[in-house]
Short mmCIF file of C-alpha atoms in Angstrom, two decimals:
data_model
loop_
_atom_site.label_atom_id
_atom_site.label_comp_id
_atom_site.label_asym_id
_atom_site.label_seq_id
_atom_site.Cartn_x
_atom_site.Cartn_y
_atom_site.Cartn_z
CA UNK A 1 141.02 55.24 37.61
CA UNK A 2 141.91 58.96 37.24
CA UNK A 3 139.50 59.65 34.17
CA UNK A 4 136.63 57.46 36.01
CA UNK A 5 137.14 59.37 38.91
CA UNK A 6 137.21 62.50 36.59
CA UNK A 7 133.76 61.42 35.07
CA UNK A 8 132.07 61.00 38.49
CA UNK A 9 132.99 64.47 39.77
CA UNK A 10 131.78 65.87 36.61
CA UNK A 11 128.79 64.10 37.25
CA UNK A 12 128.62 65.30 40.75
CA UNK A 13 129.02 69.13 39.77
CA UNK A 14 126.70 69.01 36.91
CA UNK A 15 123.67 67.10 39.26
CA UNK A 16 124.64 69.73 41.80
CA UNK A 17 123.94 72.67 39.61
CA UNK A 18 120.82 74.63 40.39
CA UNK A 19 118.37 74.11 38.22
CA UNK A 20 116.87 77.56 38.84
CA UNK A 21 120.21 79.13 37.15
CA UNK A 22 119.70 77.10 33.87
CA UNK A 23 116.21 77.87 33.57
CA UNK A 24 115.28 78.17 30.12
CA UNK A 25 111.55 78.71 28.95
CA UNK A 26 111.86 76.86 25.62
CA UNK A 27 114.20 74.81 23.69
CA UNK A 28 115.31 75.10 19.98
CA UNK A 29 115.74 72.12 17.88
CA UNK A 30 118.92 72.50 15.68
CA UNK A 31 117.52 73.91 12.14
CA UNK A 32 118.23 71.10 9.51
CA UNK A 33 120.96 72.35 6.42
CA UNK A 34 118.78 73.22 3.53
CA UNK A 35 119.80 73.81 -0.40
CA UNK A 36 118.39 75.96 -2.97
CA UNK A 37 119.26 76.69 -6.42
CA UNK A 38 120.63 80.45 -7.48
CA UNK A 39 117.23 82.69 -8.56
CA UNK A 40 114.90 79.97 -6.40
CA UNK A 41 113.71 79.75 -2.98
CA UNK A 42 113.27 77.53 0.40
CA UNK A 43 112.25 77.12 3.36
CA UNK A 44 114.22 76.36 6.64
CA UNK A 45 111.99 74.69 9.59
CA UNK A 46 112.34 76.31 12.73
CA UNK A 47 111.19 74.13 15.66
CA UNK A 48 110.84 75.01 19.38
CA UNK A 49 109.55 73.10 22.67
CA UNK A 50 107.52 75.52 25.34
CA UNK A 51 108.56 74.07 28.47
CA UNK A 52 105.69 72.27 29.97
CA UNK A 53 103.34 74.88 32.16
CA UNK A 54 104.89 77.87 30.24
CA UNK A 55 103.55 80.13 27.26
CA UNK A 56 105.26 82.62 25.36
CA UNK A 57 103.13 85.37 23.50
CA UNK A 58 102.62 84.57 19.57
CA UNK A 59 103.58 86.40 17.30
CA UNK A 60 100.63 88.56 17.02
CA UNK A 61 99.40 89.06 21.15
CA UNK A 62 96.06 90.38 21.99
CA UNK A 63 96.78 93.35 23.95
CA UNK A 64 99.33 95.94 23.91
CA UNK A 65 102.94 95.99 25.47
CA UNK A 66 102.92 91.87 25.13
CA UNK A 67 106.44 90.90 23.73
CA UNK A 68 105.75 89.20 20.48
CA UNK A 69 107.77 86.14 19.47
CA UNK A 70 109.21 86.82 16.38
CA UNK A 71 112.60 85.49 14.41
CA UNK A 72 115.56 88.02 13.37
CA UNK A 73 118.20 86.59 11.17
CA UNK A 74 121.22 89.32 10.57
CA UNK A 75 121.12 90.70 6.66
CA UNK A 76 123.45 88.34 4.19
CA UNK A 77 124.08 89.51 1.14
CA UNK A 78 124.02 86.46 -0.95
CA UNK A 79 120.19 85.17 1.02
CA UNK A 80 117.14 86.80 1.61
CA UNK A 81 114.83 86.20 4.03
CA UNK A 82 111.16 86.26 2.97
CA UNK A 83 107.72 86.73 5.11
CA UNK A 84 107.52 84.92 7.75
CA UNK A 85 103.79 82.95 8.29
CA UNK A 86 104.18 82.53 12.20
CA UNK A 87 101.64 80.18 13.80
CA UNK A 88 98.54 81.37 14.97
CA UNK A 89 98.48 81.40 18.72
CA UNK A 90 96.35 79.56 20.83
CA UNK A 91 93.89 81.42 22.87
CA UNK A 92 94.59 81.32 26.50
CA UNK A 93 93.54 82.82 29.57
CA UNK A 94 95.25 83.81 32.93
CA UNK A 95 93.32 81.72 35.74
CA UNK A 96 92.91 85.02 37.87
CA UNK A 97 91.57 86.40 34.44
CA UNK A 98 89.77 83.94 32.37
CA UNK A 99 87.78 87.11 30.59
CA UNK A 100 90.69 88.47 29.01
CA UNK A 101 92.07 85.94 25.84
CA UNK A 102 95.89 85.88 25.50
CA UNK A 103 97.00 84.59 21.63
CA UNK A 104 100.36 82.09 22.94
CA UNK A 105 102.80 79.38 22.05
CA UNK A 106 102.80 76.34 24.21
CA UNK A 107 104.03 72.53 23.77
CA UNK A 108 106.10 71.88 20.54
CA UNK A 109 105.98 74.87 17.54
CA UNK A 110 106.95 75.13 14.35
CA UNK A 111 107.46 77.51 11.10
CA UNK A 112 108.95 78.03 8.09
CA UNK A 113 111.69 80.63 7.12
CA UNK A 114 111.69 81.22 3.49
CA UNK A 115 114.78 82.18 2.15
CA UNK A 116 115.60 83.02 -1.21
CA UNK A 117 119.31 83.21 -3.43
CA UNK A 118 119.97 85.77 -6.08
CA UNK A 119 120.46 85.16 -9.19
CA UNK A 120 123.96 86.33 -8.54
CA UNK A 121 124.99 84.32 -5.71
CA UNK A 122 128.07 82.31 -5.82
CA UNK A 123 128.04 78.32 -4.89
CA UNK A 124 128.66 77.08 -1.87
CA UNK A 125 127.07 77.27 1.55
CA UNK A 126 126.37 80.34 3.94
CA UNK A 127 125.71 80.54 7.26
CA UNK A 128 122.50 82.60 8.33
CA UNK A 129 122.86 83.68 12.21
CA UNK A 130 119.91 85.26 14.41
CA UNK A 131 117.77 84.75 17.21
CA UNK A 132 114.43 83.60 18.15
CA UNK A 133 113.09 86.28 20.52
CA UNK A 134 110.65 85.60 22.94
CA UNK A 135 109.24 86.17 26.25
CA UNK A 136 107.66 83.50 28.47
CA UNK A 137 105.35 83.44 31.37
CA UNK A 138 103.39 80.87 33.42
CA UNK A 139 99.61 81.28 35.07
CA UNK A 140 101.21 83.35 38.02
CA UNK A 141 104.46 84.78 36.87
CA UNK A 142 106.15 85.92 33.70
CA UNK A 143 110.11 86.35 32.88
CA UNK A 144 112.58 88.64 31.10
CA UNK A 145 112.54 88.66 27.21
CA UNK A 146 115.32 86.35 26.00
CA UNK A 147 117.14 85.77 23.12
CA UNK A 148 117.85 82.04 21.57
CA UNK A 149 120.41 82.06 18.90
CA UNK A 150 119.74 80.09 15.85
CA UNK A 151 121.88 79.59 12.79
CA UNK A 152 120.55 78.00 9.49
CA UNK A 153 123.37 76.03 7.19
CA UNK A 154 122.13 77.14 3.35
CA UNK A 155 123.94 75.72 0.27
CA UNK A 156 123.68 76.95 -3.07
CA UNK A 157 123.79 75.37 -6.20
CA UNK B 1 143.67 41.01 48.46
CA UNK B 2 145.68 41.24 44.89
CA UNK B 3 145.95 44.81 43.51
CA UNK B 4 143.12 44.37 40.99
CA UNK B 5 140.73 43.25 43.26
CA UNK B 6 141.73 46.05 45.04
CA UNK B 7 141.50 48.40 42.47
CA UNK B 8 137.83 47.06 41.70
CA UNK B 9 136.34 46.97 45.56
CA UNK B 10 138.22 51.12 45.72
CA UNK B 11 135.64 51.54 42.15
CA UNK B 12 132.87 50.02 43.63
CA UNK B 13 133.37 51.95 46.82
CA UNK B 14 133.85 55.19 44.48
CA UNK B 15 130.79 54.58 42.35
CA UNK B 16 128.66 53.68 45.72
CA UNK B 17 129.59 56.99 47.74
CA UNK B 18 129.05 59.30 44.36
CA UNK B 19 125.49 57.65 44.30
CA UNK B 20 124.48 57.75 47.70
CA UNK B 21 125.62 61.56 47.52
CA UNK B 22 123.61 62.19 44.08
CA UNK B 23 120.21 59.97 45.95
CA UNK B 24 120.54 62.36 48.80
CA UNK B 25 121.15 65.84 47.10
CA UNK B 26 117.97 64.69 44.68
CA UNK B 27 116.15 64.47 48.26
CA UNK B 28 117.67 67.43 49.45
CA UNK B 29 116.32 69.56 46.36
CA UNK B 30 113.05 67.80 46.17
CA UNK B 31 111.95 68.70 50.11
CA UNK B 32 113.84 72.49 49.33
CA UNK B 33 111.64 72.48 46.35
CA UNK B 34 108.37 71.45 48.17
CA UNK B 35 108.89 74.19 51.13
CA UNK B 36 109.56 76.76 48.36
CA UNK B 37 106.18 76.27 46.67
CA UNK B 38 103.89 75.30 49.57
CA UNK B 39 106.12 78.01 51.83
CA UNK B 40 107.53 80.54 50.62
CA UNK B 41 105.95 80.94 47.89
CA UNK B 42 109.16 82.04 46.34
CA UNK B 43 109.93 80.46 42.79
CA UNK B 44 113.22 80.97 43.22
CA UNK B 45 116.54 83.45 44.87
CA UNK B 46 116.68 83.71 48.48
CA UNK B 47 114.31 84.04 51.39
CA UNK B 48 114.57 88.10 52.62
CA UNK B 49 111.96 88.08 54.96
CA UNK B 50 112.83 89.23 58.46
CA UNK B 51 116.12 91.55 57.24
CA UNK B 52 116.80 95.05 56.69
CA UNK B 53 114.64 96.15 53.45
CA UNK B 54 118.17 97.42 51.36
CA UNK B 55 117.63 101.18 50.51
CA UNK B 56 117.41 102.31 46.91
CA UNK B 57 117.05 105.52 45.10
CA UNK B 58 115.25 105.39 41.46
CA UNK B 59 114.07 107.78 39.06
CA UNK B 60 109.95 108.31 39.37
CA UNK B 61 108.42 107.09 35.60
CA UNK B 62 106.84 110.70 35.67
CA UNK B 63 110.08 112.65 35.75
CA UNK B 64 109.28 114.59 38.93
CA UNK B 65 113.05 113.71 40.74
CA UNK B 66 113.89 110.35 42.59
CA UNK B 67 112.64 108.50 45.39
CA UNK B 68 114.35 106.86 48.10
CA UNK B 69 113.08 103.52 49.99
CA UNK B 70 114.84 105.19 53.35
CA UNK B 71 112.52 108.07 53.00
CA UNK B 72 109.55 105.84 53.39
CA UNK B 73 111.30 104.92 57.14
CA UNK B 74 108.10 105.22 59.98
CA UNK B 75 105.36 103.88 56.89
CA UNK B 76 104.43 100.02 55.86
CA UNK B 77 105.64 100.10 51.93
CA UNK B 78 104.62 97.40 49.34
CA UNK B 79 107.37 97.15 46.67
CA UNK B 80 105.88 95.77 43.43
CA UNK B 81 108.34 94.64 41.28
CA UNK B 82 106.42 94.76 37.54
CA UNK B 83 106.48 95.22 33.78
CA UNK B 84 104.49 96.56 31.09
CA UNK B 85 104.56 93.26 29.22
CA UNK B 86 104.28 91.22 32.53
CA UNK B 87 100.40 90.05 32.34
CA UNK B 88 99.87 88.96 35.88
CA UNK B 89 101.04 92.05 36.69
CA UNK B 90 97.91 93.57 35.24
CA UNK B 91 95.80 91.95 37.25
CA UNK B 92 96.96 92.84 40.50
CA UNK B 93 97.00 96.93 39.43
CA UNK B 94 93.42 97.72 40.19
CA UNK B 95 93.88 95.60 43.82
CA UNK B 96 96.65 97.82 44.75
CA UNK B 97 94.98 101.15 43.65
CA UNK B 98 92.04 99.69 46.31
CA UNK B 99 94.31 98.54 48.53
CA UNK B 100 96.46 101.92 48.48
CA UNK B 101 92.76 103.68 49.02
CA UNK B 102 91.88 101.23 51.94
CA UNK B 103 95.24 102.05 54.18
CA UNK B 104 96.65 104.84 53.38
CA UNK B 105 95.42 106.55 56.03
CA UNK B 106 97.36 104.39 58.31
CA UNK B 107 100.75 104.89 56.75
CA UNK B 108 100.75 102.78 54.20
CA UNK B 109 102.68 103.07 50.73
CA UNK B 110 102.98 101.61 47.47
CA UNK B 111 106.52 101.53 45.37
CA UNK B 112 105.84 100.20 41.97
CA UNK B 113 108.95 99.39 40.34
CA UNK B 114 109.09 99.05 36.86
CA UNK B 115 111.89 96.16 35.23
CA UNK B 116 112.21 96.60 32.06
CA UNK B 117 113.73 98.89 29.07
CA UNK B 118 110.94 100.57 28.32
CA UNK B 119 111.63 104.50 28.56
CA UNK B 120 109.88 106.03 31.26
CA UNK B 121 106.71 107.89 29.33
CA UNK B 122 105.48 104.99 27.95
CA UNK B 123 105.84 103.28 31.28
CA UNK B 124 103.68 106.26 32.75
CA UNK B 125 101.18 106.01 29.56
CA UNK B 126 100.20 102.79 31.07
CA UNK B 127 100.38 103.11 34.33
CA UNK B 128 98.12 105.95 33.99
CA UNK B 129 96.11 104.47 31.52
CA UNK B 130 95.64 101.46 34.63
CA UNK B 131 94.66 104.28 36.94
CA UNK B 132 97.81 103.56 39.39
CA UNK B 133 97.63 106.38 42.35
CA UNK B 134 100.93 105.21 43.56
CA UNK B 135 104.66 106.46 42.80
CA UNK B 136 106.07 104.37 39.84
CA UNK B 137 109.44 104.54 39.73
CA UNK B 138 111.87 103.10 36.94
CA UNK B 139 113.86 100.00 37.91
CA UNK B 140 117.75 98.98 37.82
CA UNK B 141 119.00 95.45 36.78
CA UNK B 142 121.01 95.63 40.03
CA UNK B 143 117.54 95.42 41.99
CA UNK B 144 117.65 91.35 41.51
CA UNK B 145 120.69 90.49 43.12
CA UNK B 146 119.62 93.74 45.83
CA UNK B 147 116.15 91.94 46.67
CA UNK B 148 117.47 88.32 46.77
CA UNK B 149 117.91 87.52 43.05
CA UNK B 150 113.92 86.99 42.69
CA UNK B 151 112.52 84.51 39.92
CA UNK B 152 110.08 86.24 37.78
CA UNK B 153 107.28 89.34 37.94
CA UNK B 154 105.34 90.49 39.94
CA UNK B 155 107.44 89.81 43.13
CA UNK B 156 106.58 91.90 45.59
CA UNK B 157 107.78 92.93 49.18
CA UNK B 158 105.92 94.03 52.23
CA UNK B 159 108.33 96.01 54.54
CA UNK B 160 107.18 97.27 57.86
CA UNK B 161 107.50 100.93 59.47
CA UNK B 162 110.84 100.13 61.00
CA UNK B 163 112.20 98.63 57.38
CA UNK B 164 112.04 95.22 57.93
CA UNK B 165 110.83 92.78 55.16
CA UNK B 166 107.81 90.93 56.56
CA UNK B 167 106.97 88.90 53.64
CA UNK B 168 107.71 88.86 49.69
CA UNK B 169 105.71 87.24 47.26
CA UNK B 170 106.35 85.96 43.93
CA UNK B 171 103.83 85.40 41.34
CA UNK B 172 100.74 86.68 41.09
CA UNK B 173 98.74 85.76 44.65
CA UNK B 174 94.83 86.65 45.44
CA UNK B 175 93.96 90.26 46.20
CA UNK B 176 93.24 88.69 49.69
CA UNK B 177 96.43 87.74 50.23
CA UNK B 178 97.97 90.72 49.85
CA UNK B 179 95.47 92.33 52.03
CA UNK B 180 96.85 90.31 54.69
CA UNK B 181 100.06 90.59 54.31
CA UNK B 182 99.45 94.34 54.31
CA UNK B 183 97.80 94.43 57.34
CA UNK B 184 101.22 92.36 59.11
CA UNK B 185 103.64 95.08 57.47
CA UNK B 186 101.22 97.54 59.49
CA UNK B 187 101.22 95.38 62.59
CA UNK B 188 104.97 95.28 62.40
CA UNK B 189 107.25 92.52 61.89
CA UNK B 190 107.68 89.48 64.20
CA UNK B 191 109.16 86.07 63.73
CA UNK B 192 106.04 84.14 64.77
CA UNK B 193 104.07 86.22 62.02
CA UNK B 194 106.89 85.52 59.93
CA UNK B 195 106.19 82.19 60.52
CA UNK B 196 103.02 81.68 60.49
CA UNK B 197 103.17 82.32 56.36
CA UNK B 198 106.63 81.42 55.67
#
């Protein structure tokens, strides 16, 4: 009785919440564990969702002072992180503005991160930590740059 | 009644009231969500309208000193609430440098407040580069929560000559619109103006 009656508050307090203080302009899969051998290279898929209605700038925006979206993964000694080829955006224009093109991310996106071991890298599996940076806007309003952490699980053989 | 079918009516009971309360805060939220967008046109924070504008004192972008909202006191001010990277923001410039042309003359102001890290010069670069004839001044996080924790840029506020918020919009709205709404913060607040775009 106590835990059901636990369970239902929790319920209660989570449907209560405001959605406006949760708000989050895109989601980020979980990055599946990849495995490379010592002196090769892979690549780890990074996947986001664009919240329907949104857009967040690609990685290469048209016009000046746009926030690119862009991944940075802290420096590891054992892994390096190669080039990035980010998506090309999709054009898109403001309906107040439809003359001036905007290069975005909507819907669901996804890229590679290559990442390459030394030669000299020991066995076993690192942990790569960073963020997806980004900064979203709809047709009438845009929002705060934001930071969504990522982490990427690499073993090496 | 034995004590277990007394223990299962008190669950049903339980389950029944959390779900009636869950149907009607969904309802609740759906109509508060309807009068926000059709309304109030405020995405989200709280409805200012009709109180005290709260006084502020930021640096200008240009480095020329500080302003102070309370200095304003006896004009009609427009805050704009922007940011270099804000596109929609953009759009709206060139109406306000019109707009600031069309009434000045009858004590009207523009505040543009900029929300963002970007230092101050380059904030200036572009504002100049947009042609803004207004003061630009360099916002504070704390201006959020100060303004009613608004969703989003542009938001912008319409305060009368006696300080009082008349109207705020967030989002991008039509150059008309603002017009308007310019013309009320003139006129002076009243609740059945307030109203009549609330």
């Amino acid at each position: 009785m106590k835990t059901l009656f636990a369970t239902l508050l929790l319920a209660v307090v989570a449907f209560a919440q405001d959605p406006l203080a949760k708000k989050a302009w895109i989601s980020v899969s979980p990055i599946a564990p990849v495995t490379v051998a010592r002196g090769k290279a892979t690549n780890a898929e990074l996947k986001f969702k664009v919240s329907n209605g949104y857009h967040v700038n690609s990685n290469k925006p048209t016009a000046e002072f746009l926030i690119p979206t862009e991944v940075v993964l802290q420096p590891s000694k054992e892994l390096t992180i190669g080039k990035i080829a980010y998506p090309a955006g999709k054009d898109f224009a403001l309906s107040f503005d439809p003359k001036q093109k905007l290069s975005v991310y909507s819907g669901d996106v996804a890229f590679n991160i290559p990442i390459v071991a030394a030669k000299t890298t020991k066995p076993g599996t690192y942990m790569l930590k960073g963020e997806l940076k980004y900064q979203a806007c709809n047709d009438v309003s845009c929002f705060p740059p934001r930071e969504a952490p990522i982490q990427i699980s690499v073993t090496v053989k | 009644l034995n004590p277990e079918t007394r223990r299962n009516a008190a669950i049903i009971a339980l389950v029944g009231v959390t779900v009636s309360f869950m149907l009607y805060f969904a309802a609740y939220k759906s109509r508060q969500a309807k009068n926000a967008a059709i309304v109030q046109n405020l995405i989200g924070g709280k409805d200012v309208s009709g109180q005290q504008a709260p006084d502020f004192e930021l640096k200008k972008v240009d480095g020329s000193g500080t302003v102070k909202l309370s200095d304003y006191r006896g004009r009609a001010v427009m805050i704009n609430f922007w940011a270099t990277w804000c596109g929609p923001c953009k759009i709206e410039m060139p109406w306000f440098i019109d707009l600031k042309k069309k009434y000045a003359d009858q004590g009207f102001e523009i505040l543009g407040v900029a929300m963002e890290n970007t230092d101050p010069p380059e904030i200036k670069a572009f504002a100049d580069k947009m042609g803004v004839n207004y003061v630009v001044l360099k916002g504070k996080e704390e201006m959020y929560a100060k303004y009613g924790d608004f969703e989003g840029l542009p938001t912008t506020f319409f305060i009368d000559k006696n300080g009082v918020i008349t109207a705020e919009y967030q989002g991008l709205h039509s150059k008309s619109d603002f017009e308007d709404r310019i013309r009320e913060s003139l006129a002076g607040y009243s609740a059945s103006n307030h109203s009549e775009h609330k």
